[in-house]
GROMACS .gro file of C-alpha atoms in nm:
model
  490
    1MET     CA    1  -1.330   1.001   0.661
    2LEU     CA    2  -1.360   0.798   0.340
    3SER     CA    3  -1.658   1.009   0.230
    4ASP     CA    4  -1.452   1.325   0.292
    5ILE     CA    5  -1.170   1.191   0.077
    6LYS     CA    6  -1.413   1.097  -0.201
    7ASN     CA    7  -1.564   1.446  -0.185
    8THR     CA    8  -1.217   1.604  -0.207
    9VAL     CA    9  -1.131   1.391  -0.511
   10ARG     CA   10  -1.465   1.468  -0.679
   11GLN     CA   11  -1.433   1.843  -0.629
   12SER     CA   12  -1.068   1.832  -0.732
   13ALA     CA   13  -1.161   1.663  -1.059
   14VAL     CA   14  -1.444   1.899  -1.149
   15TYR     CA   15  -1.287   2.231  -1.056
   16GLY     CA   16  -0.935   2.143  -1.157
   17LEU     CA   17  -1.008   1.995  -1.498
   18SER     CA   18  -1.232   2.288  -1.584
   19ARG     CA   19  -1.015   2.575  -1.464
   20ILE     CA   20  -0.696   2.443  -1.625
   21SER     CA   21  -0.868   2.349  -1.951
   22LEU     CA   22  -0.722   2.654  -2.128
   23LYS     CA   23  -0.370   2.535  -2.043
   24LEU     CA   24  -0.470   2.183  -2.141
   25ALA     CA   25  -0.577   2.316  -2.480
   26GLY     CA   26  -0.228   2.451  -2.544
   27PHE     CA   27  -0.083   2.117  -2.439
   28ILE     CA   28  -0.310   1.922  -2.674
   29LEU     CA   29  -0.226   2.154  -2.962
   30PHE     CA   30   0.150   2.139  -2.906
   31PRO     CA   31   0.215   1.882  -3.184
   32LEU     CA   32   0.091   2.147  -3.427
   33TYR     CA   33   0.292   2.414  -3.245
   34SER     CA   34   0.603   2.203  -3.304
   35LEU     CA   35   0.525   2.185  -3.678
   36TYR     CA   36   0.447   2.553  -3.733
   37LEU     CA   37   0.680   2.716  -3.476
   38SER     CA   38   1.056   2.680  -3.455
   39VAL     CA   39   1.212   2.608  -3.115
   40ASP     CA   40   1.324   2.975  -3.106
   41GLN     CA   41   0.966   3.096  -3.169
   42TYR     CA   42   0.835   2.858  -2.904
   43GLY     CA   43   1.080   3.022  -2.665
   44VAL     CA   44   0.893   3.351  -2.726
   45VAL     CA   45   0.560   3.179  -2.657
   46VAL     CA   46   0.697   3.033  -2.332
   47ARG     CA   47   0.809   3.375  -2.204
   48ALA     CA   48   0.483   3.544  -2.305
   49GLU     CA   49   0.282   3.277  -2.119
   50ILE     CA   50   0.482   3.334  -1.804
   51PHE     CA   51   0.453   3.712  -1.839
   52TRP     CA   52   0.072   3.721  -1.841
   53GLN     CA   53   0.059   3.478  -1.550
   54ILE     CA   54   0.289   3.707  -1.350
   55ILE     CA   55   0.063   4.005  -1.427
   56ASN     CA   56  -0.238   3.797  -1.325
   57SER     CA   57  -0.080   3.726  -0.986
   58PHE     CA   58  -0.081   4.104  -0.931
   59VAL     CA   59  -0.418   4.205  -1.072
   60LEU     CA   60  -0.622   3.926  -0.914
   61PHE     CA   61  -0.467   4.039  -0.585
   62ALA     CA   62  -0.521   3.698  -0.417
   63PHE     CA   63  -0.887   3.791  -0.374
   64GLU     CA   64  -1.010   3.443  -0.466
   65THR     CA   65  -0.850   3.306  -0.148
   66ALA     CA   66  -0.966   3.604   0.056
   67LEU     CA   67  -1.325   3.582  -0.066
   68MET     CA   68  -1.341   3.211   0.019
   69ARG     CA   69  -1.192   3.280   0.364
   70TRP     CA   70  -1.436   3.560   0.452
   71ALA     CA   71  -1.741   3.394   0.299
   72ALA     CA   72  -1.677   3.083   0.510
   73ASN     CA   73  -1.699   3.292   0.828
   74THR     CA   74  -2.003   3.494   0.720
   75GLY     CA   75  -2.336   3.363   0.836
   76SER     CA   76  -2.559   3.585   0.623
   77GLU     CA   77  -2.610   3.524   0.251
   78ASP     CA   78  -2.676   3.896   0.207
   79GLU     CA   79  -2.334   3.974   0.356
   80ARG     CA   80  -2.168   3.726   0.120
   81ARG     CA   81  -2.335   3.892  -0.178
   82ARG     CA   82  -2.229   4.236  -0.063
   83LEU     CA   83  -1.876   4.112  -0.001
   84SER     CA   84  -1.860   3.954  -0.349
   85PHE     CA   85  -1.949   4.287  -0.511
   86THR     CA   86  -1.693   4.469  -0.298
   87VAL     CA   87  -1.418   4.230  -0.399
   88PHE     CA   88  -1.515   4.244  -0.767
   89ALA     CA   89  -1.512   4.625  -0.765
   90VAL     CA   90  -1.161   4.638  -0.617
   91VAL     CA   91  -1.029   4.377  -0.862
   92ALA     CA   92  -1.178   4.569  -1.156
   93LEU     CA   93  -1.016   4.895  -1.041
   94ILE     CA   94  -0.673   4.731  -1.002
   95ASN     CA   95  -0.705   4.582  -1.350
   96VAL     CA   96  -0.787   4.917  -1.509
   97LEU     CA   97  -0.476   5.070  -1.352
   98PHE     CA   98  -0.253   4.787  -1.474
   99MET     CA   99  -0.402   4.803  -1.824
  100ALA     CA  100  -0.309   5.172  -1.836
  101VAL     CA  101   0.049   5.081  -1.743
  102GLY     CA  102   0.054   4.824  -2.023
  103LEU     CA  103  -0.063   5.078  -2.280
  104MET     CA  104   0.204   5.330  -2.179
  105PHE     CA  105   0.505   5.098  -2.154
  106SER     CA  106   0.434   4.808  -2.393
  107SER     CA  107   0.739   4.875  -2.615
  108SER     CA  108   0.976   4.901  -2.319
  109ILE     CA  109   0.837   4.582  -2.165
  110SER     CA  110   0.874   4.404  -2.501
  111GLY     CA  111   1.241   4.501  -2.520
  112LEU     CA  112   1.299   4.384  -2.162
  113LEU     CA  113   1.130   4.046  -2.208
  114PHE     CA  114   1.219   3.955  -2.565
  115ASP     CA  115   1.519   4.175  -2.651
  116SER     CA  116   1.302   4.339  -2.916
  117ALA     CA  117   1.043   4.619  -2.918
  118GLY     CA  118   0.861   4.437  -3.198
  119TYR     CA  119   0.648   4.233  -2.959
  120ASN     CA  120   0.462   4.530  -2.807
  121SER     CA  121   0.125   4.406  -2.944
  122LEU     CA  122   0.192   4.067  -2.780
  123VAL     CA  123   0.262   4.246  -2.450
  124LEU     CA  124  -0.074   4.430  -2.473
  125ILE     CA  125  -0.258   4.105  -2.545
  126CYS     CA  126  -0.094   3.952  -2.236
  127PHE     CA  127  -0.227   4.242  -2.027
  128GLY     CA  128  -0.571   4.181  -2.178
  129ILE     CA  129  -0.563   3.810  -2.092
  130SER     CA  130  -0.472   3.896  -1.733
  131PHE     CA  131  -0.754   4.153  -1.718
  132ALA     CA  132  -1.017   3.903  -1.836
  133GLU     CA  133  -0.881   3.612  -1.630
  134SER     CA  134  -0.887   3.824  -1.314
  135LEU     CA  135  -1.244   3.944  -1.362
  136ILE     CA  136  -1.380   3.592  -1.417
  137GLY     CA  137  -1.207   3.478  -1.097
  138ILE     CA  138  -1.483   3.625  -0.879
  139PRO     CA  139  -1.788   3.471  -1.054
  140LEU     CA  140  -1.605   3.138  -1.062
  141VAL     CA  141  -1.552   3.160  -0.685
  142ILE     CA  142  -1.924   3.237  -0.646
  143LEU     CA  143  -2.007   2.919  -0.839
  144ARG     CA  144  -1.770   2.723  -0.614
  145MET     CA  145  -1.929   2.869  -0.298
  146ARG     CA  146  -2.275   2.779  -0.430
  147GLU     CA  147  -2.145   2.431  -0.527
  148LYS     CA  148  -2.252   2.477  -0.891
  149ALA     CA  149  -1.986   2.241  -1.022
  150GLY     CA  150  -2.179   2.150  -1.336
  151SER     CA  151  -2.225   2.512  -1.442
  152TYR     CA  152  -1.862   2.585  -1.360
  153LEU     CA  153  -1.743   2.297  -1.576
  154ALA     CA  154  -1.975   2.372  -1.869
  155VAL     CA  155  -1.880   2.740  -1.901
  156VAL     CA  156  -1.505   2.688  -1.879
  157VAL     CA  157  -1.483   2.386  -2.106
  158SER     CA  158  -1.711   2.537  -2.373
  159SER     CA  159  -1.505   2.855  -2.396
  160THR     CA  160  -1.186   2.650  -2.414
  161VAL     CA  161  -1.315   2.439  -2.704
  162ILE     CA  162  -1.387   2.758  -2.897
  163SER     CA  163  -1.040   2.889  -2.814
  164MET     CA  164  -0.887   2.568  -2.948
  165ALA     CA  165  -1.084   2.599  -3.270
  166ILE     CA  166  -0.954   2.954  -3.319
  167GLN     CA  167  -0.598   2.841  -3.249
  168LEU     CA  168  -0.631   2.572  -3.515
  169TYR     CA  169  -0.735   2.836  -3.766
  170VAL     CA  170  -0.440   3.054  -3.662
  171LEU     CA  171  -0.188   2.771  -3.697
  172PHE     CA  172  -0.315   2.670  -4.040
  173TYR     CA  173  -0.385   3.008  -4.198
  174ALA     CA  174  -0.256   3.308  -3.998
  175GLU     CA  175   0.070   3.475  -4.092
  176ASP     CA  176   0.160   3.601  -3.743
  177LYS     CA  177   0.102   3.275  -3.558
  178ILE     CA  178   0.238   3.382  -3.218
  179THR     CA  179   0.010   3.686  -3.192
  180GLY     CA  180  -0.286   3.483  -3.321
  181ILE     CA  181  -0.232   3.213  -3.058
  182PHE     CA  182  -0.249   3.469  -2.778
  183ILE     CA  183  -0.555   3.642  -2.925
  184SER     CA  184  -0.732   3.305  -2.906
  185LYS     CA  185  -0.622   3.277  -2.542
  186LEU     CA  186  -0.781   3.617  -2.480
  187ILE     CA  187  -1.111   3.519  -2.640
  188ALA     CA  188  -1.172   3.229  -2.398
  189PRO     CA  189  -1.186   3.430  -2.070
  190VAL     CA  190  -1.376   3.714  -2.242
  191MET     CA  191  -1.642   3.466  -2.347
  192MET     CA  192  -1.656   3.320  -1.996
  193LEU     CA  193  -1.705   3.668  -1.850
  194ALA     CA  194  -1.987   3.740  -2.097
  195VAL     CA  195  -2.165   3.414  -2.009
  196LEU     CA  196  -2.118   3.451  -1.632
  197SER     CA  197  -2.208   3.821  -1.609
  198PRO     CA  198  -2.589   3.770  -1.577
  199MET     CA  199  -2.540   3.523  -1.292
  200MET     CA  200  -2.284   3.748  -1.126
  201ILE     CA  201  -2.500   4.062  -1.154
  202GLY     CA  202  -2.800   3.873  -1.015
  203TYR     CA  203  -2.594   3.752  -0.718
  204PHE     CA  204  -2.435   4.084  -0.621
  205ARG     CA  205  -2.572   4.325  -0.365
  206PHE     CA  206  -2.454   4.652  -0.517
  207ARG     CA  207  -2.328   4.812  -0.202
  208PHE     CA  208  -1.959   4.865  -0.134
  209ASP     CA  209  -1.873   4.739   0.216
  210LEU     CA  210  -1.583   4.963   0.317
  211ILE     CA  211  -1.507   4.786   0.647
  212ALA     CA  212  -1.509   4.436   0.497
  213GLY     CA  213  -1.315   4.567   0.198
  214ARG     CA  214  -1.037   4.697   0.422
  215GLU     CA  215  -1.020   4.369   0.615
  216VAL     CA  216  -1.009   4.163   0.299
  217MET     CA  217  -0.740   4.386   0.146
  218ALA     CA  218  -0.530   4.361   0.462
  219PHE     CA  219  -0.560   3.982   0.438
  220ALA     CA  220  -0.506   3.970   0.061
  221PHE     CA  221  -0.217   4.213   0.020
  222PRO     CA  222   0.054   3.983   0.163
  223LEU     CA  223  -0.101   3.698  -0.036
  224MET     CA  224  -0.089   3.908  -0.352
  225LEU     CA  225   0.279   3.974  -0.295
  226ALA     CA  226   0.326   3.604  -0.215
  227SER     CA  227   0.139   3.510  -0.534
  228PHE     CA  228   0.356   3.746  -0.736
  229VAL     CA  229   0.678   3.620  -0.579
  230SER     CA  230   0.556   3.262  -0.627
  231MET     CA  231   0.500   3.329  -0.997
  232MET     CA  232   0.846   3.485  -1.017
  233LEU     CA  233   0.984   3.174  -0.850
  234SER     CA  234   0.799   2.959  -1.103
  235GLY     CA  235   0.875   3.161  -1.415
  236GLN     CA  236   1.177   3.387  -1.376
  237ASP     CA  237   1.414   3.109  -1.479
  238ARG     CA  238   1.282   3.129  -1.839
  239PHE     CA  239   1.383   3.496  -1.857
  240ILE     CA  240   1.723   3.438  -1.691
  241LEU     CA  241   1.785   3.136  -1.916
  242GLY     CA  242   1.703   3.348  -2.222
  243TYR     CA  243   1.937   3.621  -2.101
  244LEU     CA  244   2.228   3.387  -2.022
  245SER     CA  245   2.166   3.147  -2.312
  246ASP     CA  246   1.930   3.181  -2.611
  247SER     CA  247   1.565   3.146  -2.714
  248LYS     CA  248   1.616   2.787  -2.834
  249GLU     CA  249   1.730   2.678  -2.488
  250VAL     CA  250   1.423   2.853  -2.343
  251GLY     CA  251   1.201   2.667  -2.589
  252LEU     CA  252   1.342   2.326  -2.493
  253TYR     CA  253   1.323   2.405  -2.122
  254GLY     CA  254   0.971   2.539  -2.166
  255LEU     CA  255   0.861   2.220  -2.338
  256GLY     CA  256   1.015   2.009  -2.060
  257TYR     CA  257   0.836   2.223  -1.803
  258ASN     CA  258   0.504   2.201  -1.987
  259ILE     CA  259   0.529   1.822  -2.012
  260SER     CA  260   0.607   1.791  -1.642
  261GLY     CA  261   0.326   2.044  -1.591
  262VAL     CA  262   0.082   1.763  -1.669
  263LEU     CA  263   0.124   1.687  -1.298
  264ASN     CA  264   0.013   2.039  -1.219
  265PHE     CA  265  -0.308   2.053  -1.417
  266LEU     CA  266  -0.413   1.694  -1.344
  267ILE     CA  267  -0.319   1.674  -0.974
  268VAL     CA  268  -0.173   1.985  -0.807
  269ALA     CA  269  -0.413   2.250  -0.941
  270PRO     CA  270  -0.731   2.044  -0.881
  271PHE     CA  271  -0.617   1.955  -0.529
  272ALA     CA  272  -0.521   2.318  -0.458
  273MET     CA  273  -0.870   2.432  -0.556
  274ALA     CA  274  -1.062   2.162  -0.369
  275PHE     CA  275  -0.864   2.126  -0.046
  276PRO     CA  276  -0.924   2.479   0.094
  277VAL     CA  277  -1.301   2.430   0.063
  278ILE     CA  278  -1.278   2.100   0.251
  279PHE     CA  279  -1.032   2.246   0.502
  280TRP     CA  280  -1.267   2.520   0.623
  281LYS     CA  281  -1.550   2.268   0.657
  282LYS     CA  282  -1.338   2.013   0.845
  283ILE     CA  283  -1.140   2.252   1.062
  284SER     CA  284  -1.361   2.194   1.369
  285ASP     CA  285  -1.423   1.822   1.316
  286GLU     CA  286  -1.278   1.569   1.555
  287ASN     CA  287  -1.120   1.369   1.272
  288GLY     CA  288  -0.995   1.685   1.098
  289PRO     CA  289  -0.625   1.659   1.196
  290ARG     CA  290  -0.594   1.296   1.084
  291PHE     CA  291  -0.783   1.370   0.763
  292PHE     CA  292  -0.543   1.656   0.684
  293THR     CA  293  -0.239   1.439   0.757
  294LYS     CA  294  -0.362   1.158   0.535
  295SER     CA  295  -0.454   1.408   0.264
  296VAL     CA  296  -0.088   1.508   0.253
  297THR     CA  297   0.041   1.149   0.252
  298TYR     CA  298  -0.188   1.013  -0.017
  299GLY     CA  299  -0.180   1.332  -0.218
  300GLN     CA  300   0.196   1.285  -0.234
  301PHE     CA  301   0.155   0.914  -0.309
  302ILE     CA  302  -0.058   0.994  -0.614
  303ILE     CA  303   0.163   1.271  -0.751
  304THR     CA  304   0.491   1.084  -0.685
  305TRP     CA  305   0.364   0.776  -0.868
  306ALA     CA  306   0.243   0.997  -1.153
  307ALA     CA  307   0.579   1.180  -1.161
  308LEU     CA  308   0.753   0.843  -1.181
  309ALA     CA  309   0.540   0.743  -1.480
  310LEU     CA  310   0.602   1.075  -1.653
  311SER     CA  311   0.977   1.055  -1.591
  312LEU     CA  312   1.004   0.699  -1.721
  313TYR     CA  313   0.806   0.749  -2.040
  314ALA     CA  314   0.904   1.110  -2.123
  315PRO     CA  315   1.169   1.018  -2.386
  316HIS     CA  316   0.914   0.805  -2.574
  317PHE     CA  317   0.620   1.037  -2.523
  318ILE     CA  318   0.804   1.342  -2.652
  319LYS     CA  319   0.888   1.169  -2.981
  320VAL     CA  320   0.519   1.119  -3.044
  321PHE     CA  321   0.410   1.448  -2.892
  322ALA     CA  322   0.662   1.676  -3.070
  323LEU     CA  323   0.643   1.621  -3.446
  324ASN     CA  324   0.958   1.826  -3.501
  325PRO     CA  325   1.273   1.630  -3.392
  326ASP     CA  326   1.438   1.957  -3.286
  327TYR     CA  327   1.220   1.945  -2.974
  328TRP     CA  328   1.324   1.595  -2.863
  329ALA     CA  329   1.625   1.724  -2.670
  330ALA     CA  330   1.385   1.845  -2.398
  331ALA     CA  331   1.318   1.493  -2.265
  332PRO     CA  332   1.607   1.458  -2.011
  333VAL     CA  333   1.501   1.769  -1.816
  334VAL     CA  334   1.149   1.633  -1.749
  335PRO     CA  335   1.233   1.413  -1.444
  336ILE     CA  336   1.405   1.703  -1.267
  337LEU     CA  337   1.116   1.940  -1.331
  338ALA     CA  338   0.860   1.674  -1.234
  339LEU     CA  339   1.013   1.678  -0.885
  340THR     CA  340   0.927   2.048  -0.853
  341PHE     CA  341   0.556   1.965  -0.885
  342VAL     CA  342   0.590   1.689  -0.625
  343LEU     CA  343   0.729   1.953  -0.388
  344THR     CA  344   0.463   2.206  -0.493
  345ASN     CA  345   0.185   1.965  -0.397
  346MET     CA  346   0.322   1.948  -0.042
  347GLN     CA  347   0.283   2.324  -0.008
  348VAL     CA  348  -0.095   2.317  -0.074
  349THR     CA  349  -0.182   2.177   0.269
  350GLY     CA  350   0.113   2.344   0.443
  351HIS     CA  351  -0.004   2.693   0.350
  352MET     CA  352  -0.339   2.637   0.521
  353SER     CA  353  -0.162   2.654   0.858
  354PHE     CA  354  -0.081   3.019   0.789
  355TYR     CA  355  -0.414   3.103   0.623
  356HIS     CA  356  -0.599   2.970   0.928
  357SER     CA  357  -0.390   3.189   1.160
  358LYS     CA  358  -0.412   3.489   0.921
  359LYS     CA  359  -0.031   3.487   0.902
  360THR     CA  360  -0.018   3.539   0.527
  361ASN     CA  361   0.299   3.745   0.569
  362ILE     CA  362   0.476   3.417   0.655
  363VAL     CA  363   0.382   3.275   0.315
  364LEU     CA  364   0.522   3.588   0.153
  365LEU     CA  365   0.846   3.560   0.350
  366MET     CA  366   0.896   3.198   0.245
  367TYR     CA  367   0.851   3.280  -0.123
  368VAL     CA  368   1.084   3.580  -0.101
  369ILE     CA  369   1.359   3.361   0.046
  370ALA     CA  370   1.306   3.084  -0.211
  371THR     CA  371   1.289   3.331  -0.503
  372ALA     CA  372   1.611   3.505  -0.398
  373ALA     CA  373   1.778   3.164  -0.376
  374ASN     CA  374   1.641   3.074  -0.718
  375VAL     CA  375   1.787   3.387  -0.883
  376LEU     CA  376   2.128   3.321  -0.729
  377LEU     CA  377   2.125   2.952  -0.820
  378ASN     CA  378   2.021   3.026  -1.180
  379TYR     CA  379   2.309   3.266  -1.228
  380LEU     CA  380   2.549   3.013  -1.076
  381LEU     CA  381   2.428   2.700  -1.256
  382ILE     CA  382   2.306   2.809  -1.602
  383PRO     CA  383   2.650   2.902  -1.746
  384ALA     CA  384   2.778   2.548  -1.681
  385MET     CA  385   2.458   2.341  -1.710
  386GLN     CA  386   2.226   2.547  -1.936
  387MET     CA  387   1.860   2.437  -1.896
  388TYR     CA  388   1.959   2.163  -1.649
  389GLY     CA  389   2.101   2.435  -1.424
  390SER     CA  390   1.761   2.610  -1.425
  391ALA     CA  391   1.586   2.283  -1.343
  392VAL     CA  392   1.816   2.200  -1.050
  393ALA     CA  393   1.783   2.558  -0.920
  394LYS     CA  394   1.405   2.524  -0.927
  395VAL     CA  395   1.408   2.196  -0.733
  396ILE     CA  396   1.633   2.340  -0.462
  397SER     CA  397   1.418   2.654  -0.437
  398TYR     CA  398   1.095   2.457  -0.394
  399LEU     CA  399   1.265   2.232  -0.141
  400ILE     CA  400   1.350   2.546   0.058
  401CYS     CA  401   0.978   2.637   0.062
  402VAL     CA  402   0.883   2.291   0.188
  403MET     CA  403   1.148   2.299   0.461
  404LEU     CA  404   1.033   2.643   0.578
  405ILE     CA  405   0.672   2.522   0.598
  406TYR     CA  406   0.779   2.222   0.803
  407VAL     CA  407   0.983   2.437   1.044
  408LEU     CA  408   0.740   2.730   1.082
  409SER     CA  409   0.392   2.574   1.071
  410PRO     CA  410   0.406   2.409   1.419
  411ARG     CA  411   0.391   2.760   1.567
  412TYR     CA  412   0.043   2.805   1.417
  413TYR     CA  413  -0.226   2.554   1.313
  414PHE     CA  414  -0.010   2.246   1.251
  415ILE     CA  415  -0.095   1.988   0.986
  416ARG     CA  416   0.130   1.698   1.074
  417TRP     CA  417   0.328   1.541   0.792
  418GLU     CA  418   0.430   1.175   0.791
  419LEU     CA  419   0.777   1.290   0.691
  420SER     CA  420   0.946   0.949   0.680
  421LYS     CA  421   0.682   0.825   0.434
  422LEU     CA  422   0.714   1.135   0.217
  423ILE     CA  423   1.092   1.094   0.196
  424LEU     CA  424   1.057   0.720   0.131
  425MET     CA  425   0.828   0.776  -0.169
  426THR     CA  426   1.063   1.033  -0.323
  427VAL     CA  427   1.372   0.815  -0.279
  428VAL     CA  428   1.204   0.505  -0.422
  429ALA     CA  429   1.079   0.699  -0.726
  430ALA     CA  430   1.428   0.844  -0.786
  431VAL     CA  431   1.596   0.502  -0.758
  432LEU     CA  432   1.350   0.358  -1.010
  433THR     CA  433   1.406   0.646  -1.256
  434VAL     CA  434   1.778   0.729  -1.261
  435PRO     CA  435   1.915   0.403  -1.411
  436PHE     CA  436   1.710   0.449  -1.729
  437TYR     CA  437   1.881   0.785  -1.791
  438LEU     CA  438   2.230   0.654  -1.713
  439PHE     CA  439   2.234   0.336  -1.921
  440ASP     CA  440   2.138   0.264  -2.283
  441ILE     CA  441   1.938  -0.059  -2.289
  442GLY     CA  442   1.943  -0.088  -2.667
  443SER     CA  443   1.611  -0.261  -2.731
  444ILE     CA  444   1.312  -0.023  -2.719
  445TRP     CA  445   1.073  -0.307  -2.630
  446LEU     CA  446   1.291  -0.434  -2.347
  447GLU     CA  447   1.326  -0.077  -2.219
  448LEU     CA  448   0.949  -0.022  -2.221
  449MET     CA  449   0.891  -0.355  -2.046
  450LEU     CA  450   1.144  -0.275  -1.773
  451LYS     CA  451   1.000   0.073  -1.724
  452THR     CA  452   0.647  -0.067  -1.692
  453LEU     CA  453   0.776  -0.317  -1.436
  454ALA     CA  454   0.947  -0.035  -1.242
  455LEU     CA  455   0.627   0.170  -1.243
  456ALA     CA  456   0.409  -0.121  -1.130
  457SER     CA  457   0.653  -0.212  -0.852
  458PHE     CA  458   0.633   0.129  -0.683
  459PRO     CA  459   0.340   0.061  -0.442
  460PHE     CA  460   0.474  -0.289  -0.363
  461ILE     CA  461   0.818  -0.157  -0.273
  462LEU     CA  462   0.647   0.087  -0.036
  463PHE     CA  463   0.462  -0.208   0.118
  464ILE     CA  464   0.794  -0.381   0.188
  465PHE     CA  465   0.906  -0.070   0.379
  466ARG     CA  466   0.579  -0.070   0.584
  467PHE     CA  467   0.437   0.239   0.422
  468TYR     CA  468   0.072   0.138   0.474
  469GLU     CA  469  -0.117   0.114   0.803
  470GLU     CA  470  -0.321  -0.198   0.880
  471ILE     CA  471  -0.651  -0.015   0.833
  472GLU     CA  472  -0.531   0.115   0.497
  473ILE     CA  473  -0.432  -0.234   0.383
  474SER     CA  474  -0.775  -0.362   0.485
  475SER     CA  475  -0.945  -0.080   0.293
  476ILE     CA  476  -0.738  -0.153  -0.019
  477LYS     CA  477  -0.821  -0.524   0.002
  478GLY     CA  478  -1.189  -0.439   0.045
  479PHE     CA  479  -1.179  -0.212  -0.258
  480PHE     CA  480  -1.028  -0.479  -0.482
  481LEU     CA  481  -1.264  -0.749  -0.352
  482LYS     CA  482  -1.566  -0.528  -0.416
  483TYR     CA  483  -1.476  -0.447  -0.774
  484SER     CA  484  -1.344  -0.795  -0.856
  485ARG     CA  485  -1.689  -0.932  -0.765
  486LYS     CA  486  -1.851  -0.677  -0.995
  487LEU     CA  487  -1.616  -0.778  -1.278
  488ARG     CA  488  -1.697  -1.146  -1.230
  489ARG     CA  489  -2.069  -1.069  -1.268
  490ILE     CA  490  -2.016  -0.901  -1.604
   0.00000   0.00000   0.00000
């Protein structure tokens, strides 16, 4: 099992760090964003980012998941190549149709999203980003299926570095900085598509498989709707917050979300990309059920500890990260939003129960319920709590998703959760975090020392509450003994 866990971590690191590198670029460049963009302008950027991601959830049509699912059950390489072409052709057609919609209604969409028709060019660029991102999804899946992790990493990271260089030019010299930023985000996936096209064309068998195409679409359609509803659940609060409040509040909330989003692109997204590959390989293994259970427990251990660190140091980090003091008011919302990513990580393994049983409509139903709750909660909480109301609404909505998974998954392929341990980790992290937001310690050095002590104590407090099994304690001791010997030899 240890080798399986190492393989999951290795694949998570490679695929996750590469695929989210474009988002990481925006995060790295934020200090310059804060200098050249007002909080109001950043609120526009936040909403535009969410908009193209929502479009992408439609146009990609959940075919990445479907292609992985069907390819895993296909014995012939020729069938996989034919299926890959079929999926790519359908995705391309859907994208063309959506691009036409964008061209016809860009001004209306701009007025709906930003209360101004003046952002119609930004709307069109968002459609273009979604188009390019969707098309590169298929060749990237092909690289994953062929276990070409090095090629995958090189293509994505190289294009992102170029995108960052263009964004730097835009921030320093361009007059319309918002439009320029999104043009640079468009260039990255276009370059990736250009580089990957020869490999993709060489891999395809140019024959449209109508029967397989219908089966894949039947599988993917509920997932597409679920992906869309999931994106609405993730992003609609920015639009509601802008409607009920103002663009500045959206900018602060967006910054808080992006900082807490470090958990997503360092832990959740990599794990979400790697775990399905491992799942389909381990599904028939004797130790599969225990491996899946422990994947949940220790996946949550890692992200909860990371969320604790982020929550404790957010007020200090943001003062270094945001060069404009107007942005510093975003810090208190970070711990609440960090909890949403802790809950999101639990859903990664939970969804596999429904994918295995081809009950993708259940995933859709869960997201519809949670999204409806999120809309209602936003309208109830924002007037009194502003961005904190949006954050609390998001946590409750994601908790609803987790509870539905826990209740419904036993009817299908059940991945057992060690629920008491999951609750224990969350409670301990909350108890260690809350006092630092309630009381003013006065001395910055004493505060940092106490926060570091709180962070370091997390695994030891869990030990007191018998979180670890005997075999796990032995493995941890063996790990430290092994590497302490190596350090002594140096």
